[in-house]
PDB file of C-alpha atoms in Angstrom:
ATOM      1  CA  UNK A  29     251.084   1.193 -95.847  1.00 77.00           C
ATOM      2  CA  UNK A  30     249.783   3.968 -98.084  1.00 75.00           C
ATOM      3  CA  UNK A  31     249.960   4.006-101.878  1.00 75.00           C
ATOM      4  CA  UNK A  32     249.704   7.803-101.693  1.00 72.00           C
ATOM      5  CA  UNK A  33     248.917  10.466 -99.070  1.00 72.00           C
ATOM      6  CA  UNK A  34     245.438  10.208 -97.559  1.00 72.00           C
ATOM      7  CA  UNK A  35     243.343  12.885 -95.882  1.00 69.00           C
ATOM      8  CA  UNK A  36     244.819  13.462 -92.465  1.00 76.00           C
ATOM      9  CA  UNK A  37     248.389  12.728 -93.574  1.00 76.00           C
ATOM     10  CA  UNK A  38     250.756  15.640 -93.059  1.00 77.00           C
ATOM     11  CA  UNK A  39     251.587  16.459 -96.684  1.00 74.00           C
ATOM     12  CA  UNK A  40     254.768  18.224 -95.618  1.00 75.00           C
ATOM     13  CA  UNK A  41     256.025  14.845 -94.376  1.00 80.00           C
ATOM     14  CA  UNK A  42     254.898  12.923 -97.493  1.00 78.00           C
ATOM     15  CA  UNK A  43     258.141  13.497 -99.358  1.00 83.00           C
ATOM     16  CA  UNK A  44     260.305  11.107-101.374  1.00 83.00           C
ATOM     17  CA  UNK A  45     261.681   9.462 -98.214  1.00 89.00           C
ATOM     18  CA  UNK A  46     258.131   8.855 -96.970  1.00 85.00           C
ATOM     19  CA  UNK A  47     257.163   7.377-100.335  1.00 85.00           C
ATOM     20  CA  UNK A  48     260.249   5.147-100.384  1.00 86.00           C
ATOM     21  CA  UNK A  49     259.327   3.808 -96.917  1.00 89.00           C
ATOM     22  CA  UNK A  50     255.742   3.140 -98.022  1.00 88.00           C
ATOM     23  CA  UNK A  51     256.945   1.320-101.140  1.00 88.00           C
ATOM     24  CA  UNK A  52     259.453  -0.755 -99.202  1.00 91.00           C
ATOM     25  CA  UNK A  53     256.734  -1.878 -96.783  1.00 92.00           C
ATOM     26  CA  UNK A  54     254.265  -2.599 -99.596  1.00 90.00           C
ATOM     27  CA  UNK A  55     256.852  -4.656-101.462  1.00 91.00           C
ATOM     28  CA  UNK A  56     257.523  -6.729 -98.318  1.00 93.00           C
ATOM     29  CA  UNK A  57     253.801  -7.504 -98.052  1.00 93.00           C
ATOM     30  CA  UNK A  58     253.551  -8.358-101.734  1.00 92.00           C
ATOM     31  CA  UNK A  59     256.628 -10.585-101.671  1.00 93.00           C
ATOM     32  CA  UNK A  60     255.090 -12.574 -98.858  1.00 94.00           C
ATOM     33  CA  UNK A  61     251.382 -12.645 -99.700  1.00 94.00           C
ATOM     34  CA  UNK A  62     250.498 -11.274-103.133  1.00 91.00           C
ATOM     35  CA  UNK A  63     251.661 -12.612-106.496  1.00 93.00           C
ATOM     36  CA  UNK A  64     250.190 -12.428-109.975  1.00 94.00           C
ATOM     37  CA  UNK A  65     249.323 -15.753-111.582  1.00 95.00           C
ATOM     38  CA  UNK A  66     251.964 -16.907-114.035  1.00 95.00           C
ATOM     39  CA  UNK A  67     249.408 -17.035-116.873  1.00 96.00           C
ATOM     40  CA  UNK A  68     248.578 -13.337-116.376  1.00 95.00           C
ATOM     41  CA  UNK A  69     252.275 -12.423-116.234  1.00 95.00           C
ATOM     42  CA  UNK A  70     252.997 -14.312-119.444  1.00 95.00           C
ATOM     43  CA  UNK A  71     250.006 -12.756-121.222  1.00 95.00           C
ATOM     44  CA  UNK A  72     251.075  -9.268-120.141  1.00 94.00           C
ATOM     45  CA  UNK A  73     254.690  -9.828-121.208  1.00 93.00           C
ATOM     46  CA  UNK A  74     253.604 -11.146-124.611  1.00 93.00           C
ATOM     47  CA  UNK A  75     251.218  -8.204-125.134  1.00 93.00           C
ATOM     48  CA  UNK A  76     253.881  -5.675-124.156  1.00 93.00           C
ATOM     49  CA  UNK A  77     256.457  -7.215-126.524  1.00 91.00           C
ATOM     50  CA  UNK A  78     253.820  -7.035-129.257  1.00 92.00           C
ATOM     51  CA  UNK A  79     253.224  -3.346-128.545  1.00 92.00           C
ATOM     52  CA  UNK A  80     256.914  -2.453-128.360  1.00 91.00           C
ATOM     53  CA  UNK A  81     259.372  -4.478-130.435  1.00 77.00           C
ATOM     54  CA  UNK A  82     262.974  -4.720-129.306  1.00 70.00           C
ATOM     55  CA  UNK A  83     263.872  -1.933-131.775  1.00 64.00           C
ATOM     56  CA  UNK A  84     262.477   0.608-129.260  1.00 63.00           C
ATOM     57  CA  UNK A  85     266.020   1.550-128.303  1.00 61.00           C
ATOM     58  CA  UNK A  86     265.158   4.550-126.159  1.00 75.00           C
ATOM     59  CA  UNK A  87     262.711   2.766-123.909  1.00 88.00           C
ATOM     60  CA  UNK A  88     259.012   3.192-123.293  1.00 93.00           C
ATOM     61  CA  UNK A  89     257.326   5.911-121.273  1.00 95.00           C
ATOM     62  CA  UNK A  90     254.443   4.517-119.227  1.00 95.00           C
ATOM     63  CA  UNK A  91     251.735   7.085-118.531  1.00 95.00           C
ATOM     64  CA  UNK A  92     248.930   6.438-116.072  1.00 93.00           C
ATOM     65  CA  UNK A  93     246.218   9.082-116.191  1.00 88.00           C
ATOM     66  CA  UNK A  94     243.693   8.476-113.449  1.00 77.00           C
ATOM     67  CA  UNK A  95     240.708  10.703-113.837  1.00 65.00           C
ATOM     68  CA  UNK A  96     237.233   9.362-113.220  1.00 54.00           C
ATOM     69  CA  UNK A  97     237.430   8.512-109.524  1.00 55.00           C
ATOM     70  CA  UNK A  98     239.778  11.070-108.032  1.00 53.00           C
ATOM     71  CA  UNK A  99     238.340  12.101-104.674  1.00 55.00           C
ATOM     72  CA  UNK A 100     241.109  11.296-102.166  1.00 57.00           C
ATOM     73  CA  UNK A 101     243.576  13.467-104.077  1.00 61.00           C
ATOM     74  CA  UNK A 102     242.652  15.974-106.777  1.00 68.00           C
ATOM     75  CA  UNK A 103     242.502  15.021-110.442  1.00 74.00           C
ATOM     76  CA  UNK A 104     245.653  15.987-112.355  1.00 80.00           C
ATOM     77  CA  UNK A 105     244.933  18.069-115.445  1.00 83.00           C
ATOM     78  CA  UNK A 106     245.612  16.521-118.835  1.00 85.00           C
ATOM     79  CA  UNK A 107     247.864  19.486-119.594  1.00 90.00           C
ATOM     80  CA  UNK A 108     250.371  18.485-116.876  1.00 90.00           C
ATOM     81  CA  UNK A 109     250.641  14.984-118.335  1.00 90.00           C
ATOM     82  CA  UNK A 110     250.965  16.369-121.861  1.00 93.00           C
ATOM     83  CA  UNK A 111     253.783  18.717-120.857  1.00 94.00           C
ATOM     84  CA  UNK A 112     255.735  15.985-119.056  1.00 94.00           C
ATOM     85  CA  UNK A 113     255.150  13.361-121.743  1.00 95.00           C
ATOM     86  CA  UNK A 114     256.045  15.849-124.493  1.00 96.00           C
ATOM     87  CA  UNK A 115     259.294  16.760-122.752  1.00 96.00           C
ATOM     88  CA  UNK A 116     260.196  13.069-122.397  1.00 94.00           C
ATOM     89  CA  UNK A 117     259.382  12.272-126.028  1.00 94.00           C
ATOM     90  CA  UNK A 118     261.408  15.262-127.304  1.00 94.00           C
ATOM     91  CA  UNK A 119     264.414  13.994-125.332  1.00 93.00           C
ATOM     92  CA  UNK A 120     263.859  10.346-126.384  1.00 91.00           C
ATOM     93  CA  UNK A 121     262.689  10.587-129.989  1.00 88.00           C
ATOM     94  CA  UNK A 122     262.869   6.838-130.621  1.00 89.00           C
ATOM     95  CA  UNK A 123     260.979   5.910-127.468  1.00 91.00           C
ATOM     96  CA  UNK A 124     257.522   4.387-127.323  1.00 93.00           C
ATOM     97  CA  UNK A 125     254.662   5.451-125.094  1.00 95.00           C
ATOM     98  CA  UNK A 126     252.075   3.326-123.284  1.00 95.00           C
ATOM     99  CA  UNK A 127     248.977   5.036-121.868  1.00 95.00           C
ATOM    100  CA  UNK A 128     246.751   3.484-119.218  1.00 93.00           C
ATOM    101  CA  UNK A 129     243.602   5.453-118.443  1.00 88.00           C
ATOM    102  CA  UNK A 130     239.973   4.929-117.535  1.00 81.00           C
ATOM    103  CA  UNK A 131     239.043   8.421-118.742  1.00 81.00           C
ATOM    104  CA  UNK A 132     237.763   8.856-122.315  1.00 82.00           C
ATOM    105  CA  UNK A 133     238.717  12.537-122.472  1.00 83.00           C
ATOM    106  CA  UNK A 134     242.317  11.851-121.429  1.00 85.00           C
ATOM    107  CA  UNK A 135     242.574   9.190-124.131  1.00 87.00           C
ATOM    108  CA  UNK A 136     241.228  11.537-126.829  1.00 87.00           C
ATOM    109  CA  UNK A 137     243.630  14.315-125.785  1.00 88.00           C
ATOM    110  CA  UNK A 138     246.634  12.006-125.890  1.00 90.00           C
ATOM    111  CA  UNK A 139     245.745  10.353-129.196  1.00 91.00           C
ATOM    112  CA  UNK A 140     245.540  13.780-130.851  1.00 93.00           C
ATOM    113  CA  UNK A 141     248.886  14.976-129.481  1.00 94.00           C
ATOM    114  CA  UNK A 142     250.730  11.643-129.530  1.00 94.00           C
ATOM    115  CA  UNK A 143     249.308   9.632-132.464  1.00 93.00           C
ATOM    116  CA  UNK A 144     251.720   6.720-131.866  1.00 92.00           C
ATOM    117  CA  UNK A 145     250.677   6.234-128.236  1.00 93.00           C
ATOM    118  CA  UNK A 146     249.804   2.620-127.432  1.00 92.00           C
ATOM    119  CA  UNK A 147     246.848   1.831-125.230  1.00 90.00           C
ATOM    120  CA  UNK A 148     244.877  -1.283-124.443  1.00 84.00           C
ATOM    121  CA  UNK A 149     241.232  -1.662-125.436  1.00 77.00           C
ATOM    122  CA  UNK A 150     239.623  -1.382-121.999  1.00 65.00           C
ATOM    123  CA  UNK A 151     236.344  -0.165-120.537  1.00 57.00           C
ATOM    124  CA  UNK A 152     236.363   3.624-120.428  1.00 49.00           C
ATOM    125  CA  UNK A 153     233.671   6.076-119.486  1.00 51.00           C
ATOM    126  CA  UNK A 154     233.169   9.719-118.693  1.00 48.00           C
ATOM    127  CA  UNK A 155     232.320   8.629-115.145  1.00 49.00           C
ATOM    128  CA  UNK A 156     233.972   5.871-113.121  1.00 53.00           C
ATOM    129  CA  UNK A 157     233.698   2.475-114.828  1.00 53.00           C
ATOM    130  CA  UNK A 158     234.427   0.825-111.477  1.00 56.00           C
ATOM    131  CA  UNK A 159     230.935   1.714-110.263  1.00 58.00           C
ATOM    132  CA  UNK A 160     229.159   0.761-113.503  1.00 62.00           C
ATOM    133  CA  UNK A 161     227.452  -2.587-112.847  1.00 65.00           C
ATOM    134  CA  UNK A 162     226.731  -2.988-116.573  1.00 67.00           C
ATOM    135  CA  UNK A 163     230.428  -3.712-117.168  1.00 67.00           C
ATOM    136  CA  UNK A 164     231.534  -7.217-116.177  1.00 73.00           C
ATOM    137  CA  UNK A 165     233.425  -7.196-112.857  1.00 77.00           C
ATOM    138  CA  UNK A 166     235.975  -9.792-114.007  1.00 79.00           C
ATOM    139  CA  UNK A 167     236.715  -7.756-117.131  1.00 79.00           C
ATOM    140  CA  UNK A 168     237.161  -4.565-115.092  1.00 78.00           C
ATOM    141  CA  UNK A 169     239.526  -6.344-112.713  1.00 82.00           C
ATOM    142  CA  UNK A 170     241.580  -7.845-115.534  1.00 87.00           C
ATOM    143  CA  UNK A 171     241.718  -4.499-117.376  1.00 86.00           C
ATOM    144  CA  UNK A 172     243.225  -2.812-114.314  1.00 87.00           C
ATOM    145  CA  UNK A 173     245.639  -5.674-113.631  1.00 92.00           C
ATOM    146  CA  UNK A 174     246.901  -5.809-117.224  1.00 93.00           C
ATOM    147  CA  UNK A 175     247.310  -2.029-117.361  1.00 93.00           C
ATOM    148  CA  UNK A 176     249.360  -2.178-114.141  1.00 94.00           C
ATOM    149  CA  UNK A 177     251.437  -5.060-115.552  1.00 95.00           C
ATOM    150  CA  UNK A 178     252.092  -3.138-118.780  1.00 94.00           C
ATOM    151  CA  UNK A 179     253.038  -0.005-116.844  1.00 95.00           C
ATOM    152  CA  UNK A 180     255.403  -2.128-114.760  1.00 95.00           C
ATOM    153  CA  UNK A 181     257.285  -3.134-117.918  1.00 94.00           C
ATOM    154  CA  UNK A 182     257.950   0.405-119.146  1.00 93.00           C
ATOM    155  CA  UNK A 183     261.351   2.009-118.698  1.00 91.00           C
ATOM    156  CA  UNK A 184     259.990   5.277-117.266  1.00 93.00           C
ATOM    157  CA  UNK A 185     256.739   5.962-115.419  1.00 94.00           C
ATOM    158  CA  UNK A 186     254.651   9.137-115.308  1.00 94.00           C
ATOM    159  CA  UNK A 187     251.865   8.740-112.761  1.00 90.00           C
ATOM    160  CA  UNK A 188     249.534  10.491-110.340  1.00 85.00           C
ATOM    161  CA  UNK A 189     248.819   9.470-106.760  1.00 80.00           C
ATOM    162  CA  UNK A 190     246.992   6.256-107.622  1.00 82.00           C
ATOM    163  CA  UNK A 191     246.867   2.690-106.409  1.00 83.00           C
ATOM    164  CA  UNK A 192     246.918   1.295-109.960  1.00 86.00           C
ATOM    165  CA  UNK A 193     250.207   2.851-111.028  1.00 88.00           C
ATOM    166  CA  UNK A 194     251.667   2.442-107.551  1.00 90.00           C
ATOM    167  CA  UNK A 195     251.006  -1.290-107.899  1.00 90.00           C
ATOM    168  CA  UNK A 196     252.955  -1.140-111.173  1.00 93.00           C
ATOM    169  CA  UNK A 197     255.956  -0.046-109.100  1.00 91.00           C
ATOM    170  CA  UNK A 198     255.393  -2.900-106.631  1.00 91.00           C
ATOM    171  CA  UNK A 199     254.784  -5.499-109.388  1.00 92.00           C
ATOM    172  CA  UNK A 200     258.020  -4.528-111.090  1.00 91.00           C
ATOM    173  CA  UNK A 201     259.891  -5.262-107.855  1.00 88.00           C
ATOM    174  CA  UNK A 202     258.051  -8.479-106.991  1.00 89.00           C
ATOM    175  CA  UNK A 203     256.748 -10.338-110.053  1.00 87.00           C
ATOM    176  CA  UNK A 204     258.633  -8.647-112.928  1.00 85.00           C
ATOM    177  CA  UNK A 205     262.127  -8.711-111.505  1.00 79.00           C
ATOM    178  CA  UNK A 206     263.774  -8.887-114.934  1.00 76.00           C
ATOM    179  CA  UNK A 207     263.591  -5.075-115.060  1.00 75.00           C
ATOM    180  CA  UNK A 208     265.543  -2.828-112.701  1.00 72.00           C
ATOM    181  CA  UNK A 209     263.508  -0.695-110.290  1.00 73.00           C
ATOM    182  CA  UNK A 210     262.292   2.615-111.685  1.00 78.00           C
ATOM    183  CA  UNK A 211     264.977   5.197-110.965  1.00 70.00           C
ATOM    184  CA  UNK A 212     262.411   7.997-110.740  1.00 68.00           C
ATOM    185  CA  UNK A 213     258.621   7.845-110.572  1.00 66.00           C
TER     186      UNK A 213
END
């Protein structure tokens, strides 16, 4: 099961059907072996409801901008995210936006262009926080899990090839079943 195409995969064959097969297999594995603790699910649900009250009638755009550790697939430029997010927000003027990123520069760019964007207070660096042993490993793990859980609760998802946001898709199907599957990712 691949969360995204890896080196050696034939990219011409990694289309939407390929991705749907990968997701279906990943969801089977998660349903059988991997579940988020109820306390984490409840904390994530409560946080998300606090970020986005029920009055958000046009949904919430989840944006995952992975930047500091992109080496399997190339880093997506901030401009591509901005264009897509801007188009969504123009078409859904009463929607909210949740941003999950480990990259300080992505966060700064988005906060300037989308001042109402909601983000969690997590460890961010110019380089990859994952490899920074000065940041507590439990905190890093929880930051990633809660970002994925928040992304899983959004109504629309804008994401790169990334395990974190791909797990948001899986979590929505396995542990957050009160939301329908994303119609387009």
